[in-house]
Tab-separated table of C-alpha atoms and ligand atoms in Angstrom:
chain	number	residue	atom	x	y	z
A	1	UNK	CA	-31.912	9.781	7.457
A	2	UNK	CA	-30.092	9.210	4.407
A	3	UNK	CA	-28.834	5.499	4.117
A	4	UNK	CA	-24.798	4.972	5.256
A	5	UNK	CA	-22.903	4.909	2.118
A	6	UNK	CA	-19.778	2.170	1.158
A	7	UNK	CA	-17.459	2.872	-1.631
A	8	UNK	CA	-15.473	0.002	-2.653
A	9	UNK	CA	-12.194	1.152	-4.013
A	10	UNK	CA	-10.345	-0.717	-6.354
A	11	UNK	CA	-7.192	0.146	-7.961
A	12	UNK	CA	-6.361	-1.972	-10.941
A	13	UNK	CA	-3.358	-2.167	-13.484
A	14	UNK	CA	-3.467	-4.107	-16.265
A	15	UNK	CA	-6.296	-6.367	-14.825
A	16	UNK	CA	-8.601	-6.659	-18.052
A	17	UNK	CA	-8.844	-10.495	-17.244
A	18	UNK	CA	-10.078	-10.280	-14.025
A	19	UNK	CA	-12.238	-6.812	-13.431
A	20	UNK	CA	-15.709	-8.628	-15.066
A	21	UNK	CA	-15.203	-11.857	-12.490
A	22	UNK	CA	-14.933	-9.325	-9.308
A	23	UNK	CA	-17.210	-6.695	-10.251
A	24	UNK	CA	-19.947	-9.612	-10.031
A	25	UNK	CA	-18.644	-10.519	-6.967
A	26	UNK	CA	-18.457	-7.060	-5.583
A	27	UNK	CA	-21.726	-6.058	-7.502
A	28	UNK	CA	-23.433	-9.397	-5.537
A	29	UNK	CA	-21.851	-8.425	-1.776
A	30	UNK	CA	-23.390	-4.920	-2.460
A	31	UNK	CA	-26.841	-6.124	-3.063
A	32	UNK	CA	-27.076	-8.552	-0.256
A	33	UNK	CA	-25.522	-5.180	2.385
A	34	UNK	CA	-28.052	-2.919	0.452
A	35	UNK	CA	-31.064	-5.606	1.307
A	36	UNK	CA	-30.147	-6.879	4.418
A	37	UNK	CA	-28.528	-3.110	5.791
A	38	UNK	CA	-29.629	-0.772	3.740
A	39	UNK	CA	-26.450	0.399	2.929
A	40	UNK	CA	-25.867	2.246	-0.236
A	41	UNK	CA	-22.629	0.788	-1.738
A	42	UNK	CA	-21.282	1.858	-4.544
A	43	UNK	CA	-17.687	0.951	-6.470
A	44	UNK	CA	-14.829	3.371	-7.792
A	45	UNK	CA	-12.255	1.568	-10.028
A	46	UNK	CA	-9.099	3.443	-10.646
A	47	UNK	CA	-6.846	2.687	-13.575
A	48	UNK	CA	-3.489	3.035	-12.614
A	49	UNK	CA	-1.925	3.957	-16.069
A	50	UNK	CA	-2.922	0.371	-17.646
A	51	UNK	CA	-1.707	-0.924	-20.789
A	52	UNK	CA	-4.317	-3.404	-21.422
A	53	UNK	CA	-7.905	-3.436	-22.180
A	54	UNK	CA	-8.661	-2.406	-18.415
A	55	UNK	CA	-9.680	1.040	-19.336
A	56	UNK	CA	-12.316	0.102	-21.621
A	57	UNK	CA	-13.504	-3.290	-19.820
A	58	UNK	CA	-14.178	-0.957	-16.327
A	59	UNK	CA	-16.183	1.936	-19.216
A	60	UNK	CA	-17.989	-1.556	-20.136
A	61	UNK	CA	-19.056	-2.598	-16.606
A	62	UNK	CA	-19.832	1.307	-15.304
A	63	UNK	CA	-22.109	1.313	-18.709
A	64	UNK	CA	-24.211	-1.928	-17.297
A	65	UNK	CA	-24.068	-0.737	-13.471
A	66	UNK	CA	-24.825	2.529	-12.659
A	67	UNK	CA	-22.496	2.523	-9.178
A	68	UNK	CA	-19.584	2.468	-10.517
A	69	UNK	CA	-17.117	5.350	-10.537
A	70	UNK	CA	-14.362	5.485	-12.731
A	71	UNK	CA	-11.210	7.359	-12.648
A	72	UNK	CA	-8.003	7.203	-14.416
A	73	UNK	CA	-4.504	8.213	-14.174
A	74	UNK	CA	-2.635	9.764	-16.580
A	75	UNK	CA	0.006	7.174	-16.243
A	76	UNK	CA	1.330	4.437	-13.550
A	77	UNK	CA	1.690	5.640	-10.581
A	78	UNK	CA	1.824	2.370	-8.304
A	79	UNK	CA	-0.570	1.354	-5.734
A	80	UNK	CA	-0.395	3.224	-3.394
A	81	UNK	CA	-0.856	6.392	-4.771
A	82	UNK	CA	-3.569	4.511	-7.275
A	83	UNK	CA	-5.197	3.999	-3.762
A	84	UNK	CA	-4.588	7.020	-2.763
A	85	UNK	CA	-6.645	8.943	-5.423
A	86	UNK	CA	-9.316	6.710	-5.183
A	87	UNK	CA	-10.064	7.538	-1.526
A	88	UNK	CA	-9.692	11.070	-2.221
A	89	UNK	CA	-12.605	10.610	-4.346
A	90	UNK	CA	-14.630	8.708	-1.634
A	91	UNK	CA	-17.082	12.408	-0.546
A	92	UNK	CA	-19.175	10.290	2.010
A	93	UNK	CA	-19.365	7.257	4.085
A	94	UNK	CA	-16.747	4.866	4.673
A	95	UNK	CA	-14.310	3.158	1.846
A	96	UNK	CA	-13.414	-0.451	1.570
A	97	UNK	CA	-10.468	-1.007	-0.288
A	98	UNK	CA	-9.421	-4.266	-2.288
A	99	UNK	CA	-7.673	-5.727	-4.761
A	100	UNK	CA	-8.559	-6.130	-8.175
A	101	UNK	CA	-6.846	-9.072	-8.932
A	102	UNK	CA	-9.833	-11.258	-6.491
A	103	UNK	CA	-7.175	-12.178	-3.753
A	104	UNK	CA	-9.250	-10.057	-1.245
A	105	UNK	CA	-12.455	-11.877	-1.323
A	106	UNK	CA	-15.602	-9.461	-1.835
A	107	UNK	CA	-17.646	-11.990	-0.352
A	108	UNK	CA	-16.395	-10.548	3.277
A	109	UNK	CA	-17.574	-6.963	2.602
A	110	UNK	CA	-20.768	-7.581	5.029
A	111	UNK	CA	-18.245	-8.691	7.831
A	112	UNK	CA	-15.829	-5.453	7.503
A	113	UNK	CA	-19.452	-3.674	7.594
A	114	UNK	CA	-21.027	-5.135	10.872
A	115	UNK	CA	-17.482	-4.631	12.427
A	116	UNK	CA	-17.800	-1.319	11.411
A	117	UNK	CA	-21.097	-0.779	12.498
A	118	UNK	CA	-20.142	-1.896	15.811
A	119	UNK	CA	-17.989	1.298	16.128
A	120	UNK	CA	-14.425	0.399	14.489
A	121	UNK	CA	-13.147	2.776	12.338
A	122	UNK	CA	-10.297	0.774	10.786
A	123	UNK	CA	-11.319	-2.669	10.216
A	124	UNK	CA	-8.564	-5.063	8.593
A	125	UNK	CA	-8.086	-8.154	6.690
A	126	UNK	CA	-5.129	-10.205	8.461
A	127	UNK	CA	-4.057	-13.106	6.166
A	128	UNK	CA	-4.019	-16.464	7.756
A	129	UNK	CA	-1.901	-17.907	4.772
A	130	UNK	CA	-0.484	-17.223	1.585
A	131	UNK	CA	-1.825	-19.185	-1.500
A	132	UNK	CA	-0.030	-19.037	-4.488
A	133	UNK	CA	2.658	-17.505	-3.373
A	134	UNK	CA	6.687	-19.084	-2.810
A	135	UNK	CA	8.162	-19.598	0.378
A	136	UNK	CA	10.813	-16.667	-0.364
A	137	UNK	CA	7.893	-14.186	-0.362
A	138	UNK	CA	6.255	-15.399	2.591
A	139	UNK	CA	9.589	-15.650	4.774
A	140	UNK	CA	10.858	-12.355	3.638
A	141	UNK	CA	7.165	-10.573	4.117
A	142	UNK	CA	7.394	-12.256	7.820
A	143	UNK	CA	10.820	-11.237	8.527
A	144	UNK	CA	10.258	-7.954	6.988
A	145	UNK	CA	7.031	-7.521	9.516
A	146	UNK	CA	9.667	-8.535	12.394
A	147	UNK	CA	12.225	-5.718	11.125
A	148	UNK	CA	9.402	-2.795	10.917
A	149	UNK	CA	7.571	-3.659	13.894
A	150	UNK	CA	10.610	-3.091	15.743
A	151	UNK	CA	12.087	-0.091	14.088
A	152	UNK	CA	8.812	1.889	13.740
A	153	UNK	CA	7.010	3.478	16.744
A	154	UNK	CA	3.289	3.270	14.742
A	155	UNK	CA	1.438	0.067	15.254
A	156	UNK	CA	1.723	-1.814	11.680
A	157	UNK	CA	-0.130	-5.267	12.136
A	158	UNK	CA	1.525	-8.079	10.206
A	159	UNK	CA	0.554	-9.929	7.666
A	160	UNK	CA	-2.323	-7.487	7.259
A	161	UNK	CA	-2.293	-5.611	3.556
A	162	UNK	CA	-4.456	-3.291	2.233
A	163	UNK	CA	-7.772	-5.443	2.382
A	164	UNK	CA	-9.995	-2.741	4.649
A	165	UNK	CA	-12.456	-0.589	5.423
A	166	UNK	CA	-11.861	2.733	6.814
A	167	UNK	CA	-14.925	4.919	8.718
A	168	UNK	CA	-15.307	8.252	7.459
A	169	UNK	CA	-13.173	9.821	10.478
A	170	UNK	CA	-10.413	7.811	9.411
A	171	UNK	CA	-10.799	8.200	5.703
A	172	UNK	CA	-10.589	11.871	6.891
A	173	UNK	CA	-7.685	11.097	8.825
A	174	UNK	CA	-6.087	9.473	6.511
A	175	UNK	CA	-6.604	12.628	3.544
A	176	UNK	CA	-4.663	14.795	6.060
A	177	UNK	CA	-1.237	12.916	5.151
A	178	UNK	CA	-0.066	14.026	1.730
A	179	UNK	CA	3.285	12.443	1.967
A	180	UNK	CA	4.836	11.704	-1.603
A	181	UNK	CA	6.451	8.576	-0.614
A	182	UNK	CA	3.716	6.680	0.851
A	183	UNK	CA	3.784	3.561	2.288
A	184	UNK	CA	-0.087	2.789	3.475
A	185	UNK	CA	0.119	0.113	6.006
A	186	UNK	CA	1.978	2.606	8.210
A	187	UNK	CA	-0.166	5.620	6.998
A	188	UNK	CA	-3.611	3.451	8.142
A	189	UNK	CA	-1.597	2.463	11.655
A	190	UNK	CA	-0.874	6.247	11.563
A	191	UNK	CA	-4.241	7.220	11.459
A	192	UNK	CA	-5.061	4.963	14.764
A	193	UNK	CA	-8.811	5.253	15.849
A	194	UNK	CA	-10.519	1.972	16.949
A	195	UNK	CA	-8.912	-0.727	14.924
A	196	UNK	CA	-9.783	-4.823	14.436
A	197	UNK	CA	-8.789	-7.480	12.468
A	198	UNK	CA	-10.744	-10.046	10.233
A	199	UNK	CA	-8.831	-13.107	9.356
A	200	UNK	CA	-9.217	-14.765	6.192
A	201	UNK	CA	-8.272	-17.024	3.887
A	202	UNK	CA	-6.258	-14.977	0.719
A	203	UNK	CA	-7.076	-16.815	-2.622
A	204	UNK	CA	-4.769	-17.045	-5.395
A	205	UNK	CA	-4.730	-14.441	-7.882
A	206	UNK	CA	-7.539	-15.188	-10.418
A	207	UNK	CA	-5.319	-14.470	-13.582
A	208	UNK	CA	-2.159	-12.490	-14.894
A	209	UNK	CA	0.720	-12.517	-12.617
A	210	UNK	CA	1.327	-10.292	-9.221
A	211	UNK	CA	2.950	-6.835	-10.287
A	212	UNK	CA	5.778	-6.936	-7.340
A	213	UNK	CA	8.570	-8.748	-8.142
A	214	UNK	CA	11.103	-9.249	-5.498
A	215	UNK	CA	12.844	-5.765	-6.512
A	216	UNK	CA	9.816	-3.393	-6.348
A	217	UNK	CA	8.983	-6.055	-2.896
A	218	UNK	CA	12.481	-4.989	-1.736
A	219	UNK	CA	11.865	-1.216	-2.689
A	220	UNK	CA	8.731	-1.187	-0.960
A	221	UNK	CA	10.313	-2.489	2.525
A	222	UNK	CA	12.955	-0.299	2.322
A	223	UNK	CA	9.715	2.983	1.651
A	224	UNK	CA	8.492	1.770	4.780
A	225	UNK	CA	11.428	1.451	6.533
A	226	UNK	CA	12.621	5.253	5.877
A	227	UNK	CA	8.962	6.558	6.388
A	228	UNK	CA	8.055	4.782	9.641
A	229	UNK	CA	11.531	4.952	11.182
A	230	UNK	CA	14.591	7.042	12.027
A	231	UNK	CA	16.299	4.135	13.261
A	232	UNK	CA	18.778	3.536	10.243
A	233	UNK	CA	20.170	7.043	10.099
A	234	UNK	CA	21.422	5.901	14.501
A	235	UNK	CA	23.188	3.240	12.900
A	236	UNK	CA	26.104	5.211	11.836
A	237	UNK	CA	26.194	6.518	15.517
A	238	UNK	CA	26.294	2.848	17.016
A	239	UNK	CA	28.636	1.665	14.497
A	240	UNK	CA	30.892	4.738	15.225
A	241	UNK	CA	30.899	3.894	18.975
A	242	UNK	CA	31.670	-0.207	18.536
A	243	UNK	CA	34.532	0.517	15.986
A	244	UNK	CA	36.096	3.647	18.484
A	245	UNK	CA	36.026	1.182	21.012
A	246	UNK	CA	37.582	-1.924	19.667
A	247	UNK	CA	39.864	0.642	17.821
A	248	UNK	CA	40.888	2.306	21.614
A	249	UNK	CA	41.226	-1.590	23.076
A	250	UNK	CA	43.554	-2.689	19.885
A	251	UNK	CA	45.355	0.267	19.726
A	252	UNK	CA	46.135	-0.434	23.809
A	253	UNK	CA	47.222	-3.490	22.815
A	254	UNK	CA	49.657	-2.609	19.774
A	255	UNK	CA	51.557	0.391	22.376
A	256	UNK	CA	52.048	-2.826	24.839
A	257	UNK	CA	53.141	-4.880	22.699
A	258	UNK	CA	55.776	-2.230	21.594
A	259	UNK	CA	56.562	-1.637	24.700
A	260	UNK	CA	57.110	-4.795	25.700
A	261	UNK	CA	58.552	-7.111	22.840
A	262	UNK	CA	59.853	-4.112	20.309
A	263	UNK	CA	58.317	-3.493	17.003
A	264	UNK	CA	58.898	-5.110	14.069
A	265	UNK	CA	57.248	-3.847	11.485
A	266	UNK	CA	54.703	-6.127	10.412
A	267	UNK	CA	50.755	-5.739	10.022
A	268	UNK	CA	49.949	-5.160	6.208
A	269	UNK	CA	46.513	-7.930	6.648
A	270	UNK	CA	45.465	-6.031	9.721
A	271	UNK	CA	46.395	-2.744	8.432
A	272	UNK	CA	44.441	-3.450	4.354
A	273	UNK	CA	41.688	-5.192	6.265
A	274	UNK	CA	40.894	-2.147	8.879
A	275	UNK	CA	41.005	-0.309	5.821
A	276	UNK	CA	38.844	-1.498	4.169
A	277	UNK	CA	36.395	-2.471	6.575
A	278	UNK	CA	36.004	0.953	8.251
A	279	UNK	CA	35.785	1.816	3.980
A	280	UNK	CA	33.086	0.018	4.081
A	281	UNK	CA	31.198	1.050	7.029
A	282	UNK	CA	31.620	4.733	5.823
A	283	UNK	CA	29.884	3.976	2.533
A	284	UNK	CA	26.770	2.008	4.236
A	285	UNK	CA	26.555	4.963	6.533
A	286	UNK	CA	26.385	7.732	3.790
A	287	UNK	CA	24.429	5.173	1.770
A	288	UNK	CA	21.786	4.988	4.469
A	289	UNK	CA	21.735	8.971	4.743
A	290	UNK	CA	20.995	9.207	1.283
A	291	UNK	CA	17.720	7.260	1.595
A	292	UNK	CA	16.746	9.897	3.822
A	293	UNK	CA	17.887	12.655	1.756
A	294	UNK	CA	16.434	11.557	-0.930
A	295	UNK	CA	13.030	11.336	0.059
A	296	UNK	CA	13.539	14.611	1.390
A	297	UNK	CA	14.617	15.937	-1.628
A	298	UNK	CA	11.318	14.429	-3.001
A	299	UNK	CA	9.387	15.633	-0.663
A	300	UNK	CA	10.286	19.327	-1.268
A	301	UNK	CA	9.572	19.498	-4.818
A	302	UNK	CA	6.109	19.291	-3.378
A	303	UNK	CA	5.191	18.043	-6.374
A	304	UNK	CA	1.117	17.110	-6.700
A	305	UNK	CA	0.808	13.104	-5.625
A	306	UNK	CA	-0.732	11.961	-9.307
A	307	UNK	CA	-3.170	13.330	-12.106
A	308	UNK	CA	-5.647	12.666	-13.470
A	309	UNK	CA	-7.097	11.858	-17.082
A	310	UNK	CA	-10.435	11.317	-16.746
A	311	UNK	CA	-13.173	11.038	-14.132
A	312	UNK	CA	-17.011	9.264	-14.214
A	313	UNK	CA	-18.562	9.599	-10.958
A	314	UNK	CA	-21.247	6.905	-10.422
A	315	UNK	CA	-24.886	8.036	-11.534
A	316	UNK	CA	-27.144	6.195	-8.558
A	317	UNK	CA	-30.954	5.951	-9.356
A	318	UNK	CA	-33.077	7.886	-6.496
A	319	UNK	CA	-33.111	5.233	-5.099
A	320	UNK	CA	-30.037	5.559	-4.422
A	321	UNK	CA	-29.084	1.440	-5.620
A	322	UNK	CA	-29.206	-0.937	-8.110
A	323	UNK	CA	-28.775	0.316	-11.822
A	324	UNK	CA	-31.794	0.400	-14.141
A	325	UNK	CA	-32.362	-1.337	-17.342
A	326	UNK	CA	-28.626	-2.120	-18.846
A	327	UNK	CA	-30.064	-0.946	-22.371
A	328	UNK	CA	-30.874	3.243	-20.650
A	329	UNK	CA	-27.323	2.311	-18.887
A	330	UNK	CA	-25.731	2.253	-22.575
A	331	UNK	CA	-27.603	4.908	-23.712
A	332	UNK	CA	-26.360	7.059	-20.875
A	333	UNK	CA	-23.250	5.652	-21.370
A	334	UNK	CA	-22.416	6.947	-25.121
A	335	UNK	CA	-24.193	10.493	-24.408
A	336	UNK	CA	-21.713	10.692	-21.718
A	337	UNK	CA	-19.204	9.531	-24.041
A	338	UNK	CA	-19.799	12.052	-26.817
A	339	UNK	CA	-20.006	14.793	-24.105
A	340	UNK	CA	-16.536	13.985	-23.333
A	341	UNK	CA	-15.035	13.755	-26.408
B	401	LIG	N1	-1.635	-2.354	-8.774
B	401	LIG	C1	-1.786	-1.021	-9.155
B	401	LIG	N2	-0.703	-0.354	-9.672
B	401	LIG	C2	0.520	-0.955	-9.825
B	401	LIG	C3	0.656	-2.299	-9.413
B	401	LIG	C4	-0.440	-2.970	-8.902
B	401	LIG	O1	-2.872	-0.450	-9.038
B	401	LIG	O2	1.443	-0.299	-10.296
B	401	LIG	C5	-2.810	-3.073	-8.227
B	401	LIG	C6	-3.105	-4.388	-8.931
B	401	LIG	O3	-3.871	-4.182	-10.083
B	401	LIG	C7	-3.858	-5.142	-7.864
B	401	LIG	C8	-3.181	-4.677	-6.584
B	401	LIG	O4	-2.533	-3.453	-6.909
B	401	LIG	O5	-5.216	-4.773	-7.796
B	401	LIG	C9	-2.217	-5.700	-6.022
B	401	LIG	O6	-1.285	-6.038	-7.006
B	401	LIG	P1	-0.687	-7.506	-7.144
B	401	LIG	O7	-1.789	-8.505	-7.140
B	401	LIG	O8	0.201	-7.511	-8.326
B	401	LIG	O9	0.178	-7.617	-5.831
B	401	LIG	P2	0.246	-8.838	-4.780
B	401	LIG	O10	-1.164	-9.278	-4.527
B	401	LIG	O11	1.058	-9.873	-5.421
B	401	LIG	O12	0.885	-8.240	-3.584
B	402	LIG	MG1	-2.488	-9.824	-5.882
């Protein structure tokens, strides 16, 4: 029986700095599972349309270890398609996805393995806290996890991010959903299958600074929001319904008063501010069905999810592991490299 096989998938954008640090890291976890478990890991680094030296740092490290995979896009895509075409590329076994940037510690690989071994298809990190990062990103993430969890029908753990391994059913699963606006910790709830949670400790990034800044934070809440949940678009409906009946119970009030005491004509606050509140009701209304539309609109150009520029699979020995002699691995390495050119 051939041995399982674990492909760690990293996306990475402009992470020159930190790609040598956690390819040791990930390099060491994958010798101790291949010892101890005779698993067969290997890595796949995607470059998400980086501006730095990434590119040529990951052709550096895939030169000295023969399990790495390399793929890049033709530009930046984000994460979550970066993600996406790196598990696309994952043919066999299960995929453990983390980020480049050393928050996700690889040192916890063999613990999303044995879960996984013991049957669970989607095994996930859950952070305990949040190093390194300002109380307005940790109280919006929490309240945002509040908000989704009760709009959204598909389970979508908090505090859990994209730290995980996914069994090959799931992985499988998880291919079937070619959604252009994809927000992945709904897609993995999507998927379902058995599912547990690892706790850990997230570090602080290891160097550079984190790529979402409260805006593309904000855009990203508001992608899951309109992918996970209809909700929104019933607000206009509900918010119809309370104005029509505090409009029927005013407007009661108004004919008594006519009745009663005459009419004077009076009422230009009430009259500017009903206005322009119902104004702006309207407006939040059509604003929120444009979200929708939107992504439909996106959605029907069925345009292809990202491209690619250029793809190394990983070259594993008969063995099936660790590379050979980094001085063949170079030699390899510039054939490979003239080939291309
Ligand atoms: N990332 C990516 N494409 C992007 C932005 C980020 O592939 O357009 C990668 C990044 O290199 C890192 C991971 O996504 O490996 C998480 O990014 P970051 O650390 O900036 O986010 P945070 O940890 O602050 O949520
Ligand atoms: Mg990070």
């Amino acid at each position: 029986m051939s041995p399982d096989r674990l492909t760690v998938v990293v996306a990475a954008y402009n992470e020159a700095d930190n790609l040598a640090l956690l390819q040791s890291r990930i390099g060491a976890a994958l010798d101790r599972l291949a010892r101890e478990e005779g698993i067969d890991g290997q890595m796949l680094y995607v470059d998400d349309g980086s501006t730095d030296a990434t590119w040529a740092v990951m052709q550096h490290l895939a030169s000295v270890d023969r399990r790495i995979a390399l793929l890049r896009l033709s530009r930046n895509f984000g994460k979550e398609l970066a993600l996406t075409a790196g598990l696309d590329r994952v043919e066999e076994g299960a995929a453990l996805i983390l980020d480049a940037d050393g928050q996700d510690p690889p040192e916890l690989i063999p613990l999303f393995v044995a879960k996984w071994r013991e049957g669970y298809d989607d095994v996930h990190g859950t952070r305990m806290e949040r190093e390194g990062e300002g109380w307005l990103k940790r109280s919006t993430a929490h309240a945002f996890y509040r908000v989704i969890g009760l709009l959204s029908n598909t389970p979508i753990p908090a505090d859990t991010g994209d730290f995980r391994l996914l069994s090959p059913r799931a992985l499988a699963g998880l291919r079937q959903l070619r959604e252009r606006h994809r927000f992945m910790k709904g897609l993995f709830g999507w998927v379902g299958y058995n599912r547990v949670s690892i706790a850990y400790h997230r570090e602080p990034r290891a160097a550079g600074r984190s790529k979402f800044n409260f805006w593309r934070l904000w855009n990203l809440a508001l992608e899951g929001i309109t992918s996970f949940s209809t909700a929104p678009l019933r607000l206009a409906t509900y918010l119809g319904l309370l104005t029509a009946l505090v409009a029927f119970v005013y407007g009661v009030a108004i004919i008594v008063k006519a009745l009663f005491w005459g009419d004077p004509v009076a009422g230009w606050p009430t009259m500017m501010s009903v206005i322009l509140f119902l104004g702006g009701v309207q407006l939040i209304a059509l604003g929120v069905i444009g979200e929708y539309l939107g992504r439909l609109y996106d959605e029907s150009k069925q345009r292809p999810l990202y491209l690619v520029d250029s793809w190394q699979p990983a070259r594993p020995t008969r063995a099936g592991m660790v590379g050979e002699s980094p001085g063949e691995a170079d030699r390899v390495q510039r054939l490979r490299g003239s080939a291309v050119d």
